[in-house]
Tab-separated table of C-alpha atoms and ligand atoms in Angstrom:
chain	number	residue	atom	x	y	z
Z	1	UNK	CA	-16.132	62.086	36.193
Z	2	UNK	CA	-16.410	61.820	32.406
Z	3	UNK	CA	-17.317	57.819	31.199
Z	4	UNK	CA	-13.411	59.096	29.227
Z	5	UNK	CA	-11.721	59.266	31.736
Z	6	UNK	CA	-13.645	56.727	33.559
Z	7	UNK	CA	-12.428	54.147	31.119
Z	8	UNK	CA	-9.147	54.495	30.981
Z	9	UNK	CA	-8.995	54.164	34.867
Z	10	UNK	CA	-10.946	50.787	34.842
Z	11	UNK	CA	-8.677	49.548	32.290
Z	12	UNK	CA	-5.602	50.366	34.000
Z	13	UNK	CA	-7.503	48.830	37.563
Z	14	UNK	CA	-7.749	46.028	35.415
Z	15	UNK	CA	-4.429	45.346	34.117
Z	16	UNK	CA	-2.946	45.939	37.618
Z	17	UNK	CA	-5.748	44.009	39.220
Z	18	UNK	CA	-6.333	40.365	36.468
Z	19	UNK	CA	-2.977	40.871	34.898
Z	20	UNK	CA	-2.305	40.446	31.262
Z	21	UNK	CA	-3.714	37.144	29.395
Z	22	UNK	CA	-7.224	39.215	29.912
Z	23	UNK	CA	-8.156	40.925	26.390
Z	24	UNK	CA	-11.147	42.964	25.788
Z	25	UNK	CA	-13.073	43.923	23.120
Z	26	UNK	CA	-12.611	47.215	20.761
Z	27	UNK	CA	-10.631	49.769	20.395
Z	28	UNK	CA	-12.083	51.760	22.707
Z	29	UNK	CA	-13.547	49.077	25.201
Z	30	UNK	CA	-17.129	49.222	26.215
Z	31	UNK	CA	-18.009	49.692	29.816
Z	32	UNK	CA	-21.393	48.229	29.843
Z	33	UNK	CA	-23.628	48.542	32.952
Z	34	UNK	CA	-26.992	46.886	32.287
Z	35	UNK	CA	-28.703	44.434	29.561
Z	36	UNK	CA	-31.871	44.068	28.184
Z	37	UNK	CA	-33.018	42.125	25.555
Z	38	UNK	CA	-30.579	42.762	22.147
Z	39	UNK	CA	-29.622	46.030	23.627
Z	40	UNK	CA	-26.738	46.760	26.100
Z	41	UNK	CA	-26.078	50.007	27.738
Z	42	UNK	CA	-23.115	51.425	28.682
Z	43	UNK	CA	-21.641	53.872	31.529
Z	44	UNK	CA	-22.423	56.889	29.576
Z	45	UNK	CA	-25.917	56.138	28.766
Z	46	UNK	CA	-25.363	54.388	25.196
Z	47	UNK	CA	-27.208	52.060	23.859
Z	48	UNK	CA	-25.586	49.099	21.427
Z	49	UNK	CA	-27.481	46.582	19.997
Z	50	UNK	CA	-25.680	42.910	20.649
Z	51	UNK	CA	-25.057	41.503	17.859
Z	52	UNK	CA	-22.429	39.168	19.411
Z	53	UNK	CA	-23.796	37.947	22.955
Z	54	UNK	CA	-24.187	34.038	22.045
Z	55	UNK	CA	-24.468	33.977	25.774
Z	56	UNK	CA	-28.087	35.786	26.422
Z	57	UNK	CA	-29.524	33.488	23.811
Z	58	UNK	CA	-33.183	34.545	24.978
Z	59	UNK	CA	-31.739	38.194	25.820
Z	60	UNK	CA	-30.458	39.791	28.178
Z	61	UNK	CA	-31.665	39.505	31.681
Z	62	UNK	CA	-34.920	37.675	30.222
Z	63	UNK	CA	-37.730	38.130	33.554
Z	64	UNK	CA	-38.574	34.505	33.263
Z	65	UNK	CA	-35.386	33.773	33.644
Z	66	UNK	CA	-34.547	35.725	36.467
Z	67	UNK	CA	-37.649	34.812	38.335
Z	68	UNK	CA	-36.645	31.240	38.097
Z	69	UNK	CA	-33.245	31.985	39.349
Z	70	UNK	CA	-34.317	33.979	42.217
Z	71	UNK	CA	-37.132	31.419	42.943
Z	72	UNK	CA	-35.139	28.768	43.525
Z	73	UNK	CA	-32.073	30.632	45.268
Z	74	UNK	CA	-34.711	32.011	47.744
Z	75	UNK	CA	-35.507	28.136	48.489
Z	76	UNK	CA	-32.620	25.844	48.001
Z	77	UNK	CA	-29.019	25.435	46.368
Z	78	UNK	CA	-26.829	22.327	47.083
Z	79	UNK	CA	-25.043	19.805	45.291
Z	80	UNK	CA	-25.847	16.904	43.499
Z	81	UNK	CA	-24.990	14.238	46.190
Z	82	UNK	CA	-28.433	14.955	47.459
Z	83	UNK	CA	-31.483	14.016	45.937
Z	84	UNK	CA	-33.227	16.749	44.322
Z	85	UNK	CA	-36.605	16.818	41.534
Z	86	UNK	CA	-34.711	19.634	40.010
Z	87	UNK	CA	-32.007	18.576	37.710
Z	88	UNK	CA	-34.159	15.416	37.001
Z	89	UNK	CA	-36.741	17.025	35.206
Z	90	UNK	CA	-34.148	19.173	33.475
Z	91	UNK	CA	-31.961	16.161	32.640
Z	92	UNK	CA	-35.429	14.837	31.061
Z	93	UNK	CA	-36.140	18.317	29.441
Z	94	UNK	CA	-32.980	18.097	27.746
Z	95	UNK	CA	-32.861	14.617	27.040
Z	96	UNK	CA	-35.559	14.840	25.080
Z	97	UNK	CA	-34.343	17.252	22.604
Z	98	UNK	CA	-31.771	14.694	21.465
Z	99	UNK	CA	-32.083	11.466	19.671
Z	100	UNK	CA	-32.912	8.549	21.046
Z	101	UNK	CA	-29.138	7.588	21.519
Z	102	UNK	CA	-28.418	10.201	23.761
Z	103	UNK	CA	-29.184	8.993	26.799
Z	104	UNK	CA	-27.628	10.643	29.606
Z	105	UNK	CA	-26.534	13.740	30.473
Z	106	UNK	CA	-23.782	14.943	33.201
Z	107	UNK	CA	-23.664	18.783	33.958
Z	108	UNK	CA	-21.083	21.270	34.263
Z	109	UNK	CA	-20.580	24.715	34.765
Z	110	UNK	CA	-18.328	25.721	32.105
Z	111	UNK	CA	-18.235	24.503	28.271
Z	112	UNK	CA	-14.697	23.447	29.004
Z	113	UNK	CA	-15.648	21.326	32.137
Z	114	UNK	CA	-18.051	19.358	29.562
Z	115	UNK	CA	-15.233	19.246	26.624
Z	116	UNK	CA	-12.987	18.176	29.688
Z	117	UNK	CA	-15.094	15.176	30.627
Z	118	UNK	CA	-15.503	14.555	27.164
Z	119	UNK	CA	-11.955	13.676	26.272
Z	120	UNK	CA	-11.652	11.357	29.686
Z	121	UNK	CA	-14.999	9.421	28.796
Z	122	UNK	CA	-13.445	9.148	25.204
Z	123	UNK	CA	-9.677	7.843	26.450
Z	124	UNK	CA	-11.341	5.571	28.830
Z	125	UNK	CA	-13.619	4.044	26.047
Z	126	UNK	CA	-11.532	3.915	23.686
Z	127	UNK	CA	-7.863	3.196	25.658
Z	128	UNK	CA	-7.267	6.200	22.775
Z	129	UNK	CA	-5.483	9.584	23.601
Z	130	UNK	CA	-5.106	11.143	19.966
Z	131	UNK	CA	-7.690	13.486	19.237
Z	132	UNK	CA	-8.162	15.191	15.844
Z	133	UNK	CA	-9.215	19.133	15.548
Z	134	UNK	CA	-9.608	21.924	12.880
Z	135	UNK	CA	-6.642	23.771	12.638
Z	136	UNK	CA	-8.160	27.485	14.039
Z	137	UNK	CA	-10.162	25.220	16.962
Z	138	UNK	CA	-11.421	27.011	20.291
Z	139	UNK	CA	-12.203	24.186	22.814
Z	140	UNK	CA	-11.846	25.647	26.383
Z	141	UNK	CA	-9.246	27.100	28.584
Z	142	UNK	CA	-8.380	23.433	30.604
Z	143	UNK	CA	-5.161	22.102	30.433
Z	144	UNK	CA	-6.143	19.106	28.122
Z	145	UNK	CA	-8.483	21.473	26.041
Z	146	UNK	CA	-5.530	24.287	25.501
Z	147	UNK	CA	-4.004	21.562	23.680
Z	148	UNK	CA	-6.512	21.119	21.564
Z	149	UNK	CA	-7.160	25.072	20.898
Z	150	UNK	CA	-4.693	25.585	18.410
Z	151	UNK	CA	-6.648	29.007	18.094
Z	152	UNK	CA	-5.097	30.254	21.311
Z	153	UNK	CA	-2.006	30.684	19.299
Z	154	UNK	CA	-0.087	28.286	20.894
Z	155	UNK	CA	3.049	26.451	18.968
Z	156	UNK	CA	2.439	23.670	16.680
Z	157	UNK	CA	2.006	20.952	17.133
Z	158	UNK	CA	0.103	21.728	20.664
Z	159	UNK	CA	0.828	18.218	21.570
Z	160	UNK	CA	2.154	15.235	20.506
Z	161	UNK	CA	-1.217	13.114	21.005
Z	162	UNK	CA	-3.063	16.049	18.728
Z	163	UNK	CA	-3.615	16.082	15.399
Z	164	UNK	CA	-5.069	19.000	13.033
Z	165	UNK	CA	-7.207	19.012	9.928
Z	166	UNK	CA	-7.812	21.743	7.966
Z	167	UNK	CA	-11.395	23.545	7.988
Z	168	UNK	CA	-14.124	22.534	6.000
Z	169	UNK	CA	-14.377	24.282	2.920
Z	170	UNK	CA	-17.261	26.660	1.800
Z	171	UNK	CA	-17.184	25.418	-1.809
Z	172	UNK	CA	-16.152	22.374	-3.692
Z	173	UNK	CA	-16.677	20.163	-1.082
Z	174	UNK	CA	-20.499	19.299	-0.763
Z	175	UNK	CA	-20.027	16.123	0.011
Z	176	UNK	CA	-17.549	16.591	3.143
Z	177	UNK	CA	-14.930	14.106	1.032
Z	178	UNK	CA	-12.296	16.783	1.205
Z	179	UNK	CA	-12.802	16.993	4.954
Z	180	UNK	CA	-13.227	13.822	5.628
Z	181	UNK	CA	-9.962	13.139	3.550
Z	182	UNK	CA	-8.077	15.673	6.375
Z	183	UNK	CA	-9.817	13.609	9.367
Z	184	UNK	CA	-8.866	9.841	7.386
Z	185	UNK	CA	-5.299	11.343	7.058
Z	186	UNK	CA	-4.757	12.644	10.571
Z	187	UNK	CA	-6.093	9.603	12.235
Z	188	UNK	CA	-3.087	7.458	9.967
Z	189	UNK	CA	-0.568	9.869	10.860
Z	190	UNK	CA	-1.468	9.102	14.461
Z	191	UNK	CA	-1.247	5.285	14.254
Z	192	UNK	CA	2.016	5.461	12.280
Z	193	UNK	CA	3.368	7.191	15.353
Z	194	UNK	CA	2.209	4.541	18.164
Z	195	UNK	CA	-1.537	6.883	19.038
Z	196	UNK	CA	-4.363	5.137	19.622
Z	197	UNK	CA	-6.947	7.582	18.298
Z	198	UNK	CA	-9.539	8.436	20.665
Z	199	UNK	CA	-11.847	10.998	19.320
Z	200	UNK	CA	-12.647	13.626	16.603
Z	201	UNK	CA	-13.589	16.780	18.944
Z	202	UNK	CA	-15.433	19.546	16.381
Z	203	UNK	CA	-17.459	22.681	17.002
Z	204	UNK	CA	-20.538	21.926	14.054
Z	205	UNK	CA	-20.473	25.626	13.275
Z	206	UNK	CA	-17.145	25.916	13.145
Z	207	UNK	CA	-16.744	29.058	14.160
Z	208	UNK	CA	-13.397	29.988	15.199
Z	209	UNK	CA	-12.056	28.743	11.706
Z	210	UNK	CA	-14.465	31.081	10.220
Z	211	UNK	CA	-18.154	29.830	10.400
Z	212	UNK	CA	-18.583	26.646	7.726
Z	213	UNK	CA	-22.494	25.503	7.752
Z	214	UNK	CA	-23.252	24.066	4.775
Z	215	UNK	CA	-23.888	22.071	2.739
Z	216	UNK	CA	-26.037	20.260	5.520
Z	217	UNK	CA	-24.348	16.645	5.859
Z	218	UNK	CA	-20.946	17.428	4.737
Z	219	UNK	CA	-19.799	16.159	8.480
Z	220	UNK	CA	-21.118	12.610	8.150
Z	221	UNK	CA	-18.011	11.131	6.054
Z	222	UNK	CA	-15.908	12.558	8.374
Z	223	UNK	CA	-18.243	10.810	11.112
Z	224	UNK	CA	-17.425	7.673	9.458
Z	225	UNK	CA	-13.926	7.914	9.363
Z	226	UNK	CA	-13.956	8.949	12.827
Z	227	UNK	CA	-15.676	5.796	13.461
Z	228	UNK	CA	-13.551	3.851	11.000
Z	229	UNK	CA	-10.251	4.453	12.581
Z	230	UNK	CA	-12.122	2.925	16.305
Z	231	UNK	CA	-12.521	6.690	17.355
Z	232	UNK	CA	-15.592	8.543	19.317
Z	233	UNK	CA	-17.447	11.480	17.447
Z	234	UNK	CA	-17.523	14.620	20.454
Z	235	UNK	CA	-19.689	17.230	19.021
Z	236	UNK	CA	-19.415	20.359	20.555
Z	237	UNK	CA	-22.549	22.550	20.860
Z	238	UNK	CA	-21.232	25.150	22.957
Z	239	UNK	CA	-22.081	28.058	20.045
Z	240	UNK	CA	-24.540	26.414	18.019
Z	241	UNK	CA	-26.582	24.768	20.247
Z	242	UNK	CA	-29.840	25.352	21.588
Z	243	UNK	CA	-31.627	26.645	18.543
Z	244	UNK	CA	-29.198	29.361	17.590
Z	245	UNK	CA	-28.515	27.532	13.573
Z	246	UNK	CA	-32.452	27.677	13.056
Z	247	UNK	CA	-33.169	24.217	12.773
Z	248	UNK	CA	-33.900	22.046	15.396
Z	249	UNK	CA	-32.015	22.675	18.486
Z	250	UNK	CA	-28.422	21.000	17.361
Z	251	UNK	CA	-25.808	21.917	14.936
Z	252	UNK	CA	-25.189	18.461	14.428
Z	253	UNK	CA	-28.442	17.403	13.284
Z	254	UNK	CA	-28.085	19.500	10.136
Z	255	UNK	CA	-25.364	16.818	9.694
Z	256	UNK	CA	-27.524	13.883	9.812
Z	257	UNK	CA	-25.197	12.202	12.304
Z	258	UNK	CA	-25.828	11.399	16.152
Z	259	UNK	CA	-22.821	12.156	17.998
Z	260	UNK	CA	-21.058	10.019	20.694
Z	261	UNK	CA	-20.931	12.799	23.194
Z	262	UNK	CA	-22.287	16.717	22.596
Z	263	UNK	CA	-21.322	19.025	25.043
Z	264	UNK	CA	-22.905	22.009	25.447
Z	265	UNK	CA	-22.657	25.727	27.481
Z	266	UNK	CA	-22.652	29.542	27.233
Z	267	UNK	CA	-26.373	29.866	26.181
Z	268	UNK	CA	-27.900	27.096	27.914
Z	269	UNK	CA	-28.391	29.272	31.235
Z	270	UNK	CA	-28.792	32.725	29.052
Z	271	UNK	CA	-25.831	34.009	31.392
Z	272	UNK	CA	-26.251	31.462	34.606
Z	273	UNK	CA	-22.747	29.307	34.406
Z	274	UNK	CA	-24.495	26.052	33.813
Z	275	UNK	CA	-23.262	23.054	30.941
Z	276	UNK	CA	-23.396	19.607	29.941
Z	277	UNK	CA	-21.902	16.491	28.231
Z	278	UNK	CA	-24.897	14.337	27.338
Z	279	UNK	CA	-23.367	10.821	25.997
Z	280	UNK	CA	-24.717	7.296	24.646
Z	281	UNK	CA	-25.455	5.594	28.379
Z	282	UNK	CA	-23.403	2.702	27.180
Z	283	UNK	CA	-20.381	5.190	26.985
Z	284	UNK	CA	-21.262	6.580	30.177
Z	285	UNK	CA	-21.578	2.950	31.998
Z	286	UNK	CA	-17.855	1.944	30.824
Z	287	UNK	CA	-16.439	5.379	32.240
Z	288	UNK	CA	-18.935	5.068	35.551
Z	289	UNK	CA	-17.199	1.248	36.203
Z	290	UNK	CA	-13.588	2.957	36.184
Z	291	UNK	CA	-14.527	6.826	37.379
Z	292	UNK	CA	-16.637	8.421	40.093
Z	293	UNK	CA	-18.429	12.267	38.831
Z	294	UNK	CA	-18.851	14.643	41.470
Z	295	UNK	CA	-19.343	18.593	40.437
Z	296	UNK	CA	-19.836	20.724	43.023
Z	297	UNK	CA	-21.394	23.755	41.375
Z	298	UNK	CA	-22.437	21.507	37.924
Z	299	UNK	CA	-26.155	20.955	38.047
Z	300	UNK	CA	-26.820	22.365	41.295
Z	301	UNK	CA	-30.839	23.491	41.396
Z	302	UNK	CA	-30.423	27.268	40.602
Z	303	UNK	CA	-28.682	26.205	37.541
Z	304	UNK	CA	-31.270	23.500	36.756
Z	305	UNK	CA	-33.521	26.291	37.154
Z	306	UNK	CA	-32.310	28.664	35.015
Z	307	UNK	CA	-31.803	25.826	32.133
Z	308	UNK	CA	-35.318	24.997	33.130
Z	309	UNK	CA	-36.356	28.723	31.981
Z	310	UNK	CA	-34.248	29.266	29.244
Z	311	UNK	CA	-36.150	25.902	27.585
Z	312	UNK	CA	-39.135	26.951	28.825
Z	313	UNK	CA	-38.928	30.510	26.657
Z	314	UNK	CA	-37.136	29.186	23.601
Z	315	UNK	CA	-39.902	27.418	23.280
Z	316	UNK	CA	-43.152	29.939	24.025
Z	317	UNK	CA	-40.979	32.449	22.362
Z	318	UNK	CA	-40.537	30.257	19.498
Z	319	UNK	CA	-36.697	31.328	19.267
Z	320	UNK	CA	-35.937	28.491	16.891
Z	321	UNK	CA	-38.325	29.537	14.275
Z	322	UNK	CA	-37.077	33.123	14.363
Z	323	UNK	CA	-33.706	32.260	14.393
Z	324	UNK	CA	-34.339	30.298	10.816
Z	325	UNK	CA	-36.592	33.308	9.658
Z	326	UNK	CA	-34.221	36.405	10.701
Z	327	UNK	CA	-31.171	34.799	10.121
Z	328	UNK	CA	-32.237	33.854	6.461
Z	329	UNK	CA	-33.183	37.520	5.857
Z	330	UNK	CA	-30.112	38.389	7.476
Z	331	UNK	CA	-27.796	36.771	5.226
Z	332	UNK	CA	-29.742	37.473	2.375
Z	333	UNK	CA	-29.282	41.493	3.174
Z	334	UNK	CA	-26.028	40.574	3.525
Z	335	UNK	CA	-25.139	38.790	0.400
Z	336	UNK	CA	-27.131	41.952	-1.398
Z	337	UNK	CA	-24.607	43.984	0.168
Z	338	UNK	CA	-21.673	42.665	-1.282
Z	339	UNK	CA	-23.324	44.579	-4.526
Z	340	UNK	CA	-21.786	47.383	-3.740
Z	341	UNK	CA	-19.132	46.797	-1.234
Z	342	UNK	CA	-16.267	44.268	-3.088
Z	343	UNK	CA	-14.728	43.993	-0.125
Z	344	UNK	CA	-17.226	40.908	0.872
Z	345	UNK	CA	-16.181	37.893	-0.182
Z	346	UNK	CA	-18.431	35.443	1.496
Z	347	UNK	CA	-21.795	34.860	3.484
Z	348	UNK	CA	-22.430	31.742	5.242
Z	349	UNK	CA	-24.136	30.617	8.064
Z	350	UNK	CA	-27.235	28.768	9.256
Z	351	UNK	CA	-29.932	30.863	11.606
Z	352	UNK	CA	-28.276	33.513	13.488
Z	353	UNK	CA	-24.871	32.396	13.296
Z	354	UNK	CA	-23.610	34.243	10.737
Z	355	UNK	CA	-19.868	34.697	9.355
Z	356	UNK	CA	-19.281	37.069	6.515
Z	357	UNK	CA	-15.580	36.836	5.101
Z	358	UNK	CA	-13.955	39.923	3.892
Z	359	UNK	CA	-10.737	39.680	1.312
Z	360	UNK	CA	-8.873	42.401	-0.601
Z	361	UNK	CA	-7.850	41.075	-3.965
Z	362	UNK	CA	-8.074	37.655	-3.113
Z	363	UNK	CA	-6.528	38.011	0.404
Z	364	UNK	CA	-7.922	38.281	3.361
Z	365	UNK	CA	-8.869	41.844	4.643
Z	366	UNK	CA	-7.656	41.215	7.855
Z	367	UNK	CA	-6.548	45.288	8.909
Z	368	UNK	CA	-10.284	46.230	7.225
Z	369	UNK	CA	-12.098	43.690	8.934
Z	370	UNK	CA	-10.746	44.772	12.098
Z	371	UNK	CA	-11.035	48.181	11.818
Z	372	UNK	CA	-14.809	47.668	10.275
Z	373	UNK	CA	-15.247	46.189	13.742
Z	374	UNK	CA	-14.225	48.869	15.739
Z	375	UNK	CA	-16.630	50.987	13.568
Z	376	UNK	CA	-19.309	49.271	14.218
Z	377	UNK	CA	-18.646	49.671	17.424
Z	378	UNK	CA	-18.458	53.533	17.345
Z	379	UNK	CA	-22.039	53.449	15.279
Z	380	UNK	CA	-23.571	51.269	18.141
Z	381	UNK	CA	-23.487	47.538	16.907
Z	382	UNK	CA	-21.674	44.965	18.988
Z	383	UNK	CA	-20.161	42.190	16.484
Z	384	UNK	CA	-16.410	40.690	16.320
Z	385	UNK	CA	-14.467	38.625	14.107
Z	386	UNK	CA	-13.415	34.978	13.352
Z	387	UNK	CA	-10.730	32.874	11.194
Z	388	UNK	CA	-7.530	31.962	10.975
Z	389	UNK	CA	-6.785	35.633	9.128
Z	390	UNK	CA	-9.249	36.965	11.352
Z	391	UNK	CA	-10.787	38.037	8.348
Z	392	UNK	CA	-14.793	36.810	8.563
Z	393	UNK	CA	-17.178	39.204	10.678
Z	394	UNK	CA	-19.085	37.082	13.150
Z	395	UNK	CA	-22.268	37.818	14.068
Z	396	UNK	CA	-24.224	35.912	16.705
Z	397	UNK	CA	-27.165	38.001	18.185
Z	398	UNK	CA	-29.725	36.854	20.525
Z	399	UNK	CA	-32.250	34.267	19.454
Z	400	UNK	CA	-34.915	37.226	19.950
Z	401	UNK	CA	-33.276	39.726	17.137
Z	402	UNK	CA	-36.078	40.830	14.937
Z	403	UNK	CA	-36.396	42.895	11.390
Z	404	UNK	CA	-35.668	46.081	13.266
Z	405	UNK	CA	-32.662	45.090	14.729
Z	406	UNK	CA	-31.643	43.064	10.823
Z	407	UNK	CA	-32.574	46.450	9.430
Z	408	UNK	CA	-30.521	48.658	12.139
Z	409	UNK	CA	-27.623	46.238	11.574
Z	410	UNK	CA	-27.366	46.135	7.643
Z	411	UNK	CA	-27.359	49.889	7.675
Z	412	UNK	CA	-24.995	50.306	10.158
Z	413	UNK	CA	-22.660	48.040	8.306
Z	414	UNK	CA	-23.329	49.709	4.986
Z	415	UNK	CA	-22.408	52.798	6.639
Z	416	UNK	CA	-19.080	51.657	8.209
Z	417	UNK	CA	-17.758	49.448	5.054
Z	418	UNK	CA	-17.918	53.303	3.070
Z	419	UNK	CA	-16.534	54.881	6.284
Z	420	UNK	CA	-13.172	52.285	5.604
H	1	PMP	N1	-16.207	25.129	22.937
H	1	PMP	C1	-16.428	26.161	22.116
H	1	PMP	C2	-16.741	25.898	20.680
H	1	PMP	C3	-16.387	27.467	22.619
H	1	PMP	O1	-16.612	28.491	21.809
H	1	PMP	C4	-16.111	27.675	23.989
H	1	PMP	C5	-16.081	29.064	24.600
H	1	PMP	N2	-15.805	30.103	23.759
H	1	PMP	C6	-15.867	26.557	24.798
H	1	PMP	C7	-15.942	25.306	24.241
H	1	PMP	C8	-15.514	26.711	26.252
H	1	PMP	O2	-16.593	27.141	26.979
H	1	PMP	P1	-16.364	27.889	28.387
H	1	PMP	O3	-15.805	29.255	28.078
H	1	PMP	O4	-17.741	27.926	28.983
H	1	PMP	O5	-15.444	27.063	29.193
């Protein structure tokens, strides 16, 4: 059968079999049929390097990973109301890559089950329920977090306990005032309407609103007024945590602030569903008086396992350190590039989470940046966008991406941006 025609059936087996809130990727989607490393292949025998898989942080279907999966699936998987060494030593594995305040951690499968948890430890703390987010947030796919997802497209306000501030800015802000200002404001607004705020819920990449890193610290005054208006500080880690921003293994410690809560996800089983919300223990003893925890899949010993391994290779692998070395030559091939292409505006990032915004006399490019996309896609390279316009390539590759892969995807994009 040719991979065509082969396509078009699995979409249409697709829409008749998930129904239609499923999108996928691309113009013309990619039927992909094995991983390994930065490179996926498809049904036709392509390779495309993944410039977008957040996910495989230490590459796809990493052997150390896989043997720990299998390892422990061959022995053992249960819950967690048995005693088991497993998710221990994780929890302390973990642990330790926090500060000192972070205490505890409680484990989920999905990044929304840890968001999710989040919010109730927050409302219970705090006898809040307002919760301020950036105005192009992506939080999870709950009930409580669709609310707060105001990227989902939803209507506005998404509910009446929500409040949204704008994103941080990339310039003329470097000392987070403006943002802060946004936070200060929406936490007022609540109280004049009867809220008790309960927490400030941000991704420290930011990158549904478009990828905002820097300057390092400009979260902290926004921390504050968190703080100020008797509010918790949730920092989600789901997409930069675990090394991916270069430095250290949390976005938020570019901030110079220690969160209430972090949650975490997608990377931290390099595929396996396994996540967390790791909290200050006093937090955690308030919500334990009032709540009882029980996850049936969350931090079962196959996941531990697999956190176990990703850890483990991030670390011999020295992921971090390449992450801060490729992803500065990255952006710095990229910011040559807007030389001769006009049509980019804007590099930013920190490691390998990288957003480059594209804008047409002053607007943004949002028809180019979609079809350069799709382009890339044709030429091999897997990336996607961001923003509220849509408008800001994001590119995210495994923590393992070296200068061949930089130098395969600089060309390619130099190639499609004259190809649009
Ligand atoms: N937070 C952020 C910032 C995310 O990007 C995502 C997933 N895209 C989530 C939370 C939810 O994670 P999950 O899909 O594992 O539920």
């Amino acid at each position: 059968m040719p991979a065509e025609t082969s396509t078009q059936e699995l979409i249409a087996r697709r829409n008749r079999l998930l129904g239609p809130a499923y999108r996928l990727f691309y113009e013309q989607p990619v039927h992909v049929v094995r991983g390994e490393g930065v490179w996926l292949h498809d049904a036709a025998g392509n390779r495309y390097l993944d410039a977008y898989n957040n996910v495989a942080c230490v590459g796809h279907c990493h052997p150390h990973v896989i043997e720990a999966i299998a390892r422990q699936a061959a022995v053992l998987n249960t819950h967690t109301r048995y005693l088991h060494e497993t998710i221990l030593d994780y929890a302390e594995r973990l642990l330790a890559t926090f500060p000192a305040e972070i205490g505890q951690a409680m484990f989920t499968c999905t990044g929304s089950e840890a968001n999710d948890l989040a919010l109730r430890v927050a409302r219970t703390c705090t006898g809040g329920t307002g919760v301020v987010v950036t105005r192009t947030a992506y939080h999870g796919v709950t009930g409580a977090l669709a609310e707060l997802s105001p990227s989902l497209g939803l209507p506005e306000p998404t509910a009446p306990h929500v409040r949204l501030v704008p994103a941080p800015q990339s310039a003329g802000d470097e000392t987070g005032e403006i943002f802060a200002s946004g936070v200060r404001a929406a936490f007022a607004d609540m109280a004049r309407s009867g809220i008790r705020p309960a927490a400030l819920l941000v991704d420290t990449i930011f990158s549904s609103d478009g990828v905002f890193a820097d300057p390092p610290g400009f979260l902290r005054p926004a921390v504050e007024a968190t703080r100020a208006a008797g509010a918790l500080f949730i920092a989600d880690e789901v997409q930069p945590g675990f090394g991916r921003c270069g430095e250290g293994m949390w976005g938020f410690a570019r901030h110079d602030v220690i969160p209430d809560m972090v949650t975490m996800g997608k990377p931290m089983g390099n595929g396996h569903p396994i996540a967390a919300m790791a909290a200050r223990p006093e937090l955690l003893k308030e919500f334990g008086a009032r709540s009882r925890y029980f996850n049936t899949f969350g931090g079962n010993p196959v996941s531990a396992a697999a956190g176990m391994a990703v850890l483990d290779v991030i670390e011999r692998e020295s992921l971090i350190e390449n992450a801060r070395r490729t992803g500065t030559d990255l952006r710095t091939r990229l910011t040559a590039l807007r030389a001769k292409h006009e049509l980019i505006a804007e590099v930013r990032g920190a490691g390998l989470f990288i957003g480059v915004e594209l804008r047409r006399g002053g607007a943004p490019a949002v028809a180019e940046t979609a079809k350069l996309v799709n382009a890339m896609r044709r030429r091999g390279v897997l990336i996607s966008a961001a923003g509220p316009g849509a408008n800001v390539l994001k590119i995210r590759p495994p923590l393992t991406f070296g200068s061949e892969h930089t130098d395969l995807l600089v060309e390619t994009l130099d190639q499609a941006l004259q190809e649009i």
